[in-house]
Structures are given as C-alpha cells and as structure tokens.
Coordinates of C-alpha atoms and ligand atoms in Angstrom, one line a residue:
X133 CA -11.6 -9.2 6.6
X134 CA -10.2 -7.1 9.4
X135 CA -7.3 -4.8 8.8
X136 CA -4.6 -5.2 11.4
X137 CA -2.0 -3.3 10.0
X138 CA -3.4 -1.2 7.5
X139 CA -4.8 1.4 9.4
X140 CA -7.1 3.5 7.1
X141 CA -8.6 6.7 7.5
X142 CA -11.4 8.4 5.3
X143 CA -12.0 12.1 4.7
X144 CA -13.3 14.1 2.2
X145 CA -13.3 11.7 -0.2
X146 CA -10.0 10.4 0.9
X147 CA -8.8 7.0 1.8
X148 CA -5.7 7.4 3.7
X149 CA -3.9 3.8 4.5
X150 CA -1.0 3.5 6.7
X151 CA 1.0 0.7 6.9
X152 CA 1.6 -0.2 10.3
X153 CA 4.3 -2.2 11.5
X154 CA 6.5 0.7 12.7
X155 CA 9.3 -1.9 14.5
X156 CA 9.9 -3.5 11.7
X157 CA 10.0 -0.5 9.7
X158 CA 6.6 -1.2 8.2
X159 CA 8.1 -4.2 6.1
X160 CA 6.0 -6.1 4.0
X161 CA 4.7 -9.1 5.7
X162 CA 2.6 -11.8 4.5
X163 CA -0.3 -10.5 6.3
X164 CA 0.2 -7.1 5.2
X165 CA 0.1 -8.4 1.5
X166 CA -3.2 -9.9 2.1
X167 CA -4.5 -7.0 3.7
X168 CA -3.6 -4.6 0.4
X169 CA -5.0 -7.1 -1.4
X170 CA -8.6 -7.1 0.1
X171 CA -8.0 -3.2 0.4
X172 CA -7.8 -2.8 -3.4
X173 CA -10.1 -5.7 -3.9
X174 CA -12.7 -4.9 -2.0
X175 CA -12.6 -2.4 0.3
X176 CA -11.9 0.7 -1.6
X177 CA -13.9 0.0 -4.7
X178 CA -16.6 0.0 -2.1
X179 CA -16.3 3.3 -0.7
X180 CA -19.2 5.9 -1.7
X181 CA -17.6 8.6 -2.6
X182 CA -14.1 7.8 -2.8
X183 CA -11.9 10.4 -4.9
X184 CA -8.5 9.1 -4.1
X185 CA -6.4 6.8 -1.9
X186 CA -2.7 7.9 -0.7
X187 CA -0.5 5.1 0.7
X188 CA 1.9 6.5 3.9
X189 CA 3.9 4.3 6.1
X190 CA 3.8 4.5 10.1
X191 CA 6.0 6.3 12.1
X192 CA 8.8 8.9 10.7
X193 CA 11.4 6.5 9.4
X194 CA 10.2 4.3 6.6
X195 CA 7.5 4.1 4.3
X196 CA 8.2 0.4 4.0
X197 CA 12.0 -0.9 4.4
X198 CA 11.0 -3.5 1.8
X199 CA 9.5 -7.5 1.7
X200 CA 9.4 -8.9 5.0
X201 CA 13.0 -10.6 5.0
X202 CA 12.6 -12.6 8.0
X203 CA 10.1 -14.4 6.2
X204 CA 12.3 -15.8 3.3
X205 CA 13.7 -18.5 4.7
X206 CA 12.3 -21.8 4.0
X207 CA 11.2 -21.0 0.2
X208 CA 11.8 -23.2 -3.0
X209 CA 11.6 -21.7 -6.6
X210 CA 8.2 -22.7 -7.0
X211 CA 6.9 -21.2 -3.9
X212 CA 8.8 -18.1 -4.3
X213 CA 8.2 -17.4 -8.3
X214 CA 4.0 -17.9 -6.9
X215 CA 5.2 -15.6 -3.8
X216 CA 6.2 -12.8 -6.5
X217 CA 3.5 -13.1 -8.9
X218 CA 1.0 -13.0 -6.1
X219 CA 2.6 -9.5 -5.1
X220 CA 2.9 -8.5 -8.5
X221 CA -1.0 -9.1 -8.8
X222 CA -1.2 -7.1 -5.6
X223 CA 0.5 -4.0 -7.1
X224 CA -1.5 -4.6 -10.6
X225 CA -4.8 -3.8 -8.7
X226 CA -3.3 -0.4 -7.2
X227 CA -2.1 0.7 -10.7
X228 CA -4.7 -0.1 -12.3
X229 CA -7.2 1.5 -9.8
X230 CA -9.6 3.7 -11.4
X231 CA -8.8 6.7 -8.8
X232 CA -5.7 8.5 -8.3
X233 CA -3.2 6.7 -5.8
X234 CA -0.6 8.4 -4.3
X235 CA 2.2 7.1 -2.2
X236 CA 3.4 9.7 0.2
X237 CA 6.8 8.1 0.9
X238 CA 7.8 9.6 4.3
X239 CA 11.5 7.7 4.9
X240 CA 12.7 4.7 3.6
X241 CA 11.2 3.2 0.6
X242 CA 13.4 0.1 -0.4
X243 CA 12.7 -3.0 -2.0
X244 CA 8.7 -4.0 -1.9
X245 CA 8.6 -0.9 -0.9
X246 CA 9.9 1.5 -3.5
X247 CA 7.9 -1.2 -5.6
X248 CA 4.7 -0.6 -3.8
X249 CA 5.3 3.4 -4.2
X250 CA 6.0 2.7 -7.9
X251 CA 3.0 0.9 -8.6
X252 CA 1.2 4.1 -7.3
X253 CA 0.3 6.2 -9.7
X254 CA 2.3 9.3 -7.8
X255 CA 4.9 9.9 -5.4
X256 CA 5.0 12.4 -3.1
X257 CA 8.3 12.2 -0.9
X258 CA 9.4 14.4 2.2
X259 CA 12.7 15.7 2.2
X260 CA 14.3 12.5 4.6
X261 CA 13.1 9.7 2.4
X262 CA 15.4 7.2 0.9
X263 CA 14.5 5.0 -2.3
X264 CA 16.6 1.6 -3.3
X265 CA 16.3 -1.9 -5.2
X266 CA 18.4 -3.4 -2.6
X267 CA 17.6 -7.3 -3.2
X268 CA 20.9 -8.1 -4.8
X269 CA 22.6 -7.5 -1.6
X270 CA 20.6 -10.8 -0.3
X271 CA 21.4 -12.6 -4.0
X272 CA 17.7 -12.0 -5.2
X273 CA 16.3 -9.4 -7.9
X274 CA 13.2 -7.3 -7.2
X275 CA 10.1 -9.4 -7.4
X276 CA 7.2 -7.0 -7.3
X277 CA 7.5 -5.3 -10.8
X278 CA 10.4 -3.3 -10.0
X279 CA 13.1 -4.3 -12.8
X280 CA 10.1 -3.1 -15.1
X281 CA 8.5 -0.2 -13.5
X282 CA 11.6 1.9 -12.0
X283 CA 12.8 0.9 -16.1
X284 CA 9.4 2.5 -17.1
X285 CA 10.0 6.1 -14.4
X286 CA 13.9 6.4 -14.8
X287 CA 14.8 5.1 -18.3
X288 CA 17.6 1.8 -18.6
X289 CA 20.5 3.5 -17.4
X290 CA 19.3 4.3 -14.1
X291 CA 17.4 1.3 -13.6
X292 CA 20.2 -0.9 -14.4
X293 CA 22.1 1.3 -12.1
X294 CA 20.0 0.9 -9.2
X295 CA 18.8 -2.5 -9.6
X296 CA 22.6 -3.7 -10.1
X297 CA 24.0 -1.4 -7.1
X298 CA 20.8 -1.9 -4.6
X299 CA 22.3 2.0 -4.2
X300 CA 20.1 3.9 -2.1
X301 CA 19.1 7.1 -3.0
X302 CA 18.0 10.7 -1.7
X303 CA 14.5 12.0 -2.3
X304 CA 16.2 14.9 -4.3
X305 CA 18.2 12.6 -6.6
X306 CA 14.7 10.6 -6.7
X307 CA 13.0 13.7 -7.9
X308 CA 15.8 14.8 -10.5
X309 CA 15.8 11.4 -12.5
X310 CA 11.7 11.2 -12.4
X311 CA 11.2 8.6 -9.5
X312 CA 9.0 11.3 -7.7
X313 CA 6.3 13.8 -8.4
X314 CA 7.5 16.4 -5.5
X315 CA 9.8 16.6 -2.8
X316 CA 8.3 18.5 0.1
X317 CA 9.5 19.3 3.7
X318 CA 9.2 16.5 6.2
X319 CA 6.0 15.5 7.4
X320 CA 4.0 17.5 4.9
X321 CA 3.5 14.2 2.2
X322 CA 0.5 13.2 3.1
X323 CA -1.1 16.8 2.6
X324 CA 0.3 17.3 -0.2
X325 CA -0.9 14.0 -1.8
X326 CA -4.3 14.9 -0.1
X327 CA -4.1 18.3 -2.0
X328 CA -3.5 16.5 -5.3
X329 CA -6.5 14.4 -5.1
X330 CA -8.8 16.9 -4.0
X331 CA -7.6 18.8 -7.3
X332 CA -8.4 15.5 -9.2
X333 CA -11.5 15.1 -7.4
X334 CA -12.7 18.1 -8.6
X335 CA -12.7 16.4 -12.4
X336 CA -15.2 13.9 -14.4
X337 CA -14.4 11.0 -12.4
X338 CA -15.2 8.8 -15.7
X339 CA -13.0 10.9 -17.4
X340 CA -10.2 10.1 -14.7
X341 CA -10.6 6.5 -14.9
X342 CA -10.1 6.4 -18.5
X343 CA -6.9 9.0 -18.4
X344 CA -5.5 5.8 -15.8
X345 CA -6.1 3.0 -17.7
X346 CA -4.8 5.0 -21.4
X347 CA -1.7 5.9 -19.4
X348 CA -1.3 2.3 -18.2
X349 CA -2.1 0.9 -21.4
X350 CA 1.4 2.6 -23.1
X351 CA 3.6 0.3 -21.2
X352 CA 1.2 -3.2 -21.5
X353 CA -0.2 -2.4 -25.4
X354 CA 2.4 -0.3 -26.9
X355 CA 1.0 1.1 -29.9
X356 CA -2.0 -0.9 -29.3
X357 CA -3.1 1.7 -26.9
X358 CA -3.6 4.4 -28.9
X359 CA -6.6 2.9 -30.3
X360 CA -7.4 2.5 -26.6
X361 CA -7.3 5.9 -26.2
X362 CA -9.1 6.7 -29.5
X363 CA -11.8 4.4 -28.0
X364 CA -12.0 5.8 -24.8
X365 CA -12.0 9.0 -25.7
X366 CA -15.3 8.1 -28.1
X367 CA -16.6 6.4 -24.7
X368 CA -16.2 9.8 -22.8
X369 CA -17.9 12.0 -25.5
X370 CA -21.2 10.3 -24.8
X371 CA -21.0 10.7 -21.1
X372 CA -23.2 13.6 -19.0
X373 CA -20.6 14.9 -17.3
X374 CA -18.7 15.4 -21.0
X375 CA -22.0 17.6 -21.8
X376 CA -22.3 19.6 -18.0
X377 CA -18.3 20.2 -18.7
X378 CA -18.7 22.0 -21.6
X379 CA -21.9 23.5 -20.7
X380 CA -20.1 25.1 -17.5
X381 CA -17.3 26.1 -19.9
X382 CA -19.6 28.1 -21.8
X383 CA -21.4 29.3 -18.8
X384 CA -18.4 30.5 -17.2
X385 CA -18.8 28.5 -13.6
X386 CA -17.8 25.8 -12.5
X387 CA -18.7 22.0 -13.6
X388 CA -20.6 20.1 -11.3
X389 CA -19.9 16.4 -12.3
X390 CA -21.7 13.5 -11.6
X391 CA -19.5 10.1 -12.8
X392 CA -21.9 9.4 -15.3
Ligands
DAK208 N1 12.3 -7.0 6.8 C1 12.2 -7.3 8.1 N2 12.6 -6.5 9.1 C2 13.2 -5.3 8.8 C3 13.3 -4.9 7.4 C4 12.9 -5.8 6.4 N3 12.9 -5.5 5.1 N4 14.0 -3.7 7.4 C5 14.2 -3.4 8.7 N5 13.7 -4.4 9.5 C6 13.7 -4.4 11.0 C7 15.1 -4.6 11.5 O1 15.4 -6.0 11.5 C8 15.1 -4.1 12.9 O2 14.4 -5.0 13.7 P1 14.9 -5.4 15.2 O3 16.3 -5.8 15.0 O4 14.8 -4.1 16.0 O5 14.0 -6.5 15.7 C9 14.1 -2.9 12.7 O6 13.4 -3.1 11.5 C10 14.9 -1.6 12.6 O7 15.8 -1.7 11.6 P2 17.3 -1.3 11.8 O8 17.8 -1.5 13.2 O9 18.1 -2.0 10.7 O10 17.3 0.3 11.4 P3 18.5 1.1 10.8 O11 18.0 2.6 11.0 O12 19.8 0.8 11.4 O13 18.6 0.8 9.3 C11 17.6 0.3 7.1 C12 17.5 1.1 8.4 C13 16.3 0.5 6.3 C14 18.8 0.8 6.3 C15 17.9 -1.2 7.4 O14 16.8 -1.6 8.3 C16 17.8 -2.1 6.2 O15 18.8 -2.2 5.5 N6 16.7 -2.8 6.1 C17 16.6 -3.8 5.1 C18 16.4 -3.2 3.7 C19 16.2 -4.2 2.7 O16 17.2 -4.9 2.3 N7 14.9 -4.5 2.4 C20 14.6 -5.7 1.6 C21 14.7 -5.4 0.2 S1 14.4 -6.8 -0.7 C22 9.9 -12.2 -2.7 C23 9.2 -11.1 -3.2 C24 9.7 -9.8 -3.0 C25 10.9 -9.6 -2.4 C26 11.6 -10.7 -1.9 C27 11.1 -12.0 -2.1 N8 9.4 -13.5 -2.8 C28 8.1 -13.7 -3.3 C29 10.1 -14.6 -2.2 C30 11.4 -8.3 -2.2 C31 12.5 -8.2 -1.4 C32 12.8 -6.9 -0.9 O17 12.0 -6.1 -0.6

C-alpha cells in the first residue's frame, strides 16, 4: 500500500509518522484510517531495527481536529457501529504495539484525535495544544475507545466531564489531571518523544514488549493480569538479554542487549 497521507520518516531507530492533511486540520479520513491500519499492520512491525514510533500531526495547528466529519453523512446504525469498531481495532493495534508509541500532540487534538493520542502509549504535548471529546456537540459519543480510555487516564469525574461538555482543554490542564506525560514549549514534541524512545531503546526490547502488554492487560484482565505479569516475568528470566543485563550490572558497564 502506498501512504498518501501518512508521511513517515525513519531515524535512529525511529519511525516518525505525520498525518498529513494540514487543510483539514489533519482530520481523520477514511483513507487515513486505512493507512494507520496497514502502518501498524504491516509496515512498522517490518522495520529492522525499529525502537519506537511517535505519531505528530502536520503543520502547527492540530494534531488531528478529530474524525473526518464531512464524511458522516449518509451512515445507518449498522454502518456506523462497523465504522467505530473498525477504528477501535485500528487504535487496539497501536496500543498494543510491542514498541513504545508516542503521540507528540502539537495543537488540537479533539475527538479521533485525542482518541488516537490516547491509544498511544504517551503523550507528549507543546504548550498550544488543545484536547476535547467534542462529539456531543454533533449528537454522537466518542467512537474510538474514548468513553473508556480518557475514563482509564483521568478517573470518572473528569471523563464524564469532558465526554458530557465536549469542553476543550489546555495542554497544562491536560497535564495536571494525567491526560499527558509532558508539556514542553512549542515545537519541541517530537524531540522530546524522540528523546523518550531513544532512552527506551536503550532497554531489553523483550523486556519492553512484555512491560506493554502487562500494562495493557490491567484494564482488559483485571486481576487476571497479574498472573500475566507473573508469567511474563518467568518468560523474561530465561531470555539472553536477562543474563547480559545482570552480567553488565556486575561488570559495571553498560548492557548491550540483543531482543533475544
Ligand atoms: N473534519 C473535517 N474537517 C475539519 C475538521 C473535522 N473534524 N476540523 C476542521 N476541519 C476543517 C474545517 O472545515 C476547515 O475547512 P475549510 O472550511 O477551510 O474547508 C479547516 O479544517 C480549518 O478549520 P476551521 O476554519 O474551523 O479552523 P478554526 O481555527 O476556526 O477552528 C477548530 C479550529 C478545531 C476549533 C474547528 O475546526 C473545529 O471545531 N473542528 C471540529 C472539531 C470536531 O468537532 N471534531 C470532531 C470530533 S467528533 C464515527 C467514528 C468516530 C467519530 C465519529 C463517527 N463513526 C464510525 C461513524 C468521531 C468523531 C469525532 O472525532
């Protein structure tokens, strides 16, 4: 599949996409959604030597102004509860990706998009970004996971809050109730979500993998996933880079892991 309007990027062991559909804010479109599909499908997982992926939007005003709204005429309940799920599967595959993904959210994230940045496993946000659930103002409720995940970041009385208001709010009011990870100047998101993952990348990646999926596994298994992490953590104790970590402890320098 060609990507038209993700435009990716990849350095150092990091896959940098950017949405790009600046004119219309860098809404979701159909063909955007089937672009981040194949992306987290196929693409990525291909990449040799991938550490990380960070998610930016084009342009300095949005990340991505939300679902493509010009697109949701025309739809019955049947074709619009598939229309959802499809995106929900979308945003499963990014947080469940078994490298660090990082949404540097550099202007408005709303809708889809504060969705798509909460499905990432971080948020970076420059100081001018904006986040909101505003689909009650067009009768609907968020449709890609964020009644659920913004319940998971901010606790009920936020979400219920923001979901009910479609409210918009600053990146330092985002950072106060837990929405984001850091709020940096403008224009500086993407480095620091580059800076992030070249810390991560520094780490057992196996060992990463299994930290995102035990994580993950809190709000899908409840209690179930402690045995997941009990498991995993048997799983890691067998691995080489386990062995070279603690060796380089012990050796005083640094661990050269291997993701096996
Ligand atoms: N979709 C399509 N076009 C959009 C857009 C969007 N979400 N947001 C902005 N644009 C377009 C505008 O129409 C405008 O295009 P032109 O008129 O120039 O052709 C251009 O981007 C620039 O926008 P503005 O002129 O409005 O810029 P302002 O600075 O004045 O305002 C704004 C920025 C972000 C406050 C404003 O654009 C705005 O309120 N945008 C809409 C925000 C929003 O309500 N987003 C949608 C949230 S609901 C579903 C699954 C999921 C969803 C829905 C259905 N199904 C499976 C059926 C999820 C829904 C959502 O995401």
């Amino acid at each position: 599949m060609n990507f038209e309007i993700l435009k990716t990027d990849f350095e150092d062991g990091i896959l940098t996409i950017t949405i790009s559909r600046e004119k219309a804010l860098n809404a979701l479109n159909r063909q955007t959604m089937l672009e981040l599909r194949h992306m987290f499908e196929t693409y990525a997982p291909g990449l040799e030597g991938l550490n990380g992926v960070v998610i930016t939007g084009a342009g300095s005003k949005a990340f991505v102004a939300g679902a493509d709204i010009k697109e949701f005429t025309s739809l019955d309940a049947e074709t619009g509860a598939a229309l959802a799920k499809r995106g929900q599967d979308i945003y499963f595959l990014i947080e469940n990706f078994s490298k660090p993904v990082i949404a540097a959210v550099n202007g408005f994230a709303l809708g889809g998009g504060c969705e798509l940045a909460m499905a990432c496993h971080m948020r970076i946000a420059g100081e001018k970004a904006r986040f909101g659930q505003p689909e009650v103002n067009l009768g609907l409720i968020a449709g890609y996971g964020g009644t659920q995940r913004l319940t998971q970041l901010v606790g009920k009385a936020k979400s219920m809050e923001l979901n009910l208001t479609g409210d918009m709010i600053k990146a330092e009011e985002a950072y106060r109730i837990g929405l984001v990870n850091h709020v940096v100047p403008q224009g500086e998101e993407v480095a620091k979500a580059k800076e992030i993952i070249s810390k991560i990348g520094k780490k057992a990646p196996l060992a990463i993998a299994k930290a995102i999926e035990c994580i993950n596994a809190h709000f899908n298994e409840g209690k179930a996933a402690y045995q997941k992490e009990y498991q995993n953590f048997g799983a890691l104790i067998e691995t080489e880079d386990m062995r070279e970590g603690v060796a380089a402890f012990v050796e005083k320098r640094p661990a050269n892991f291997k993701g096996k």
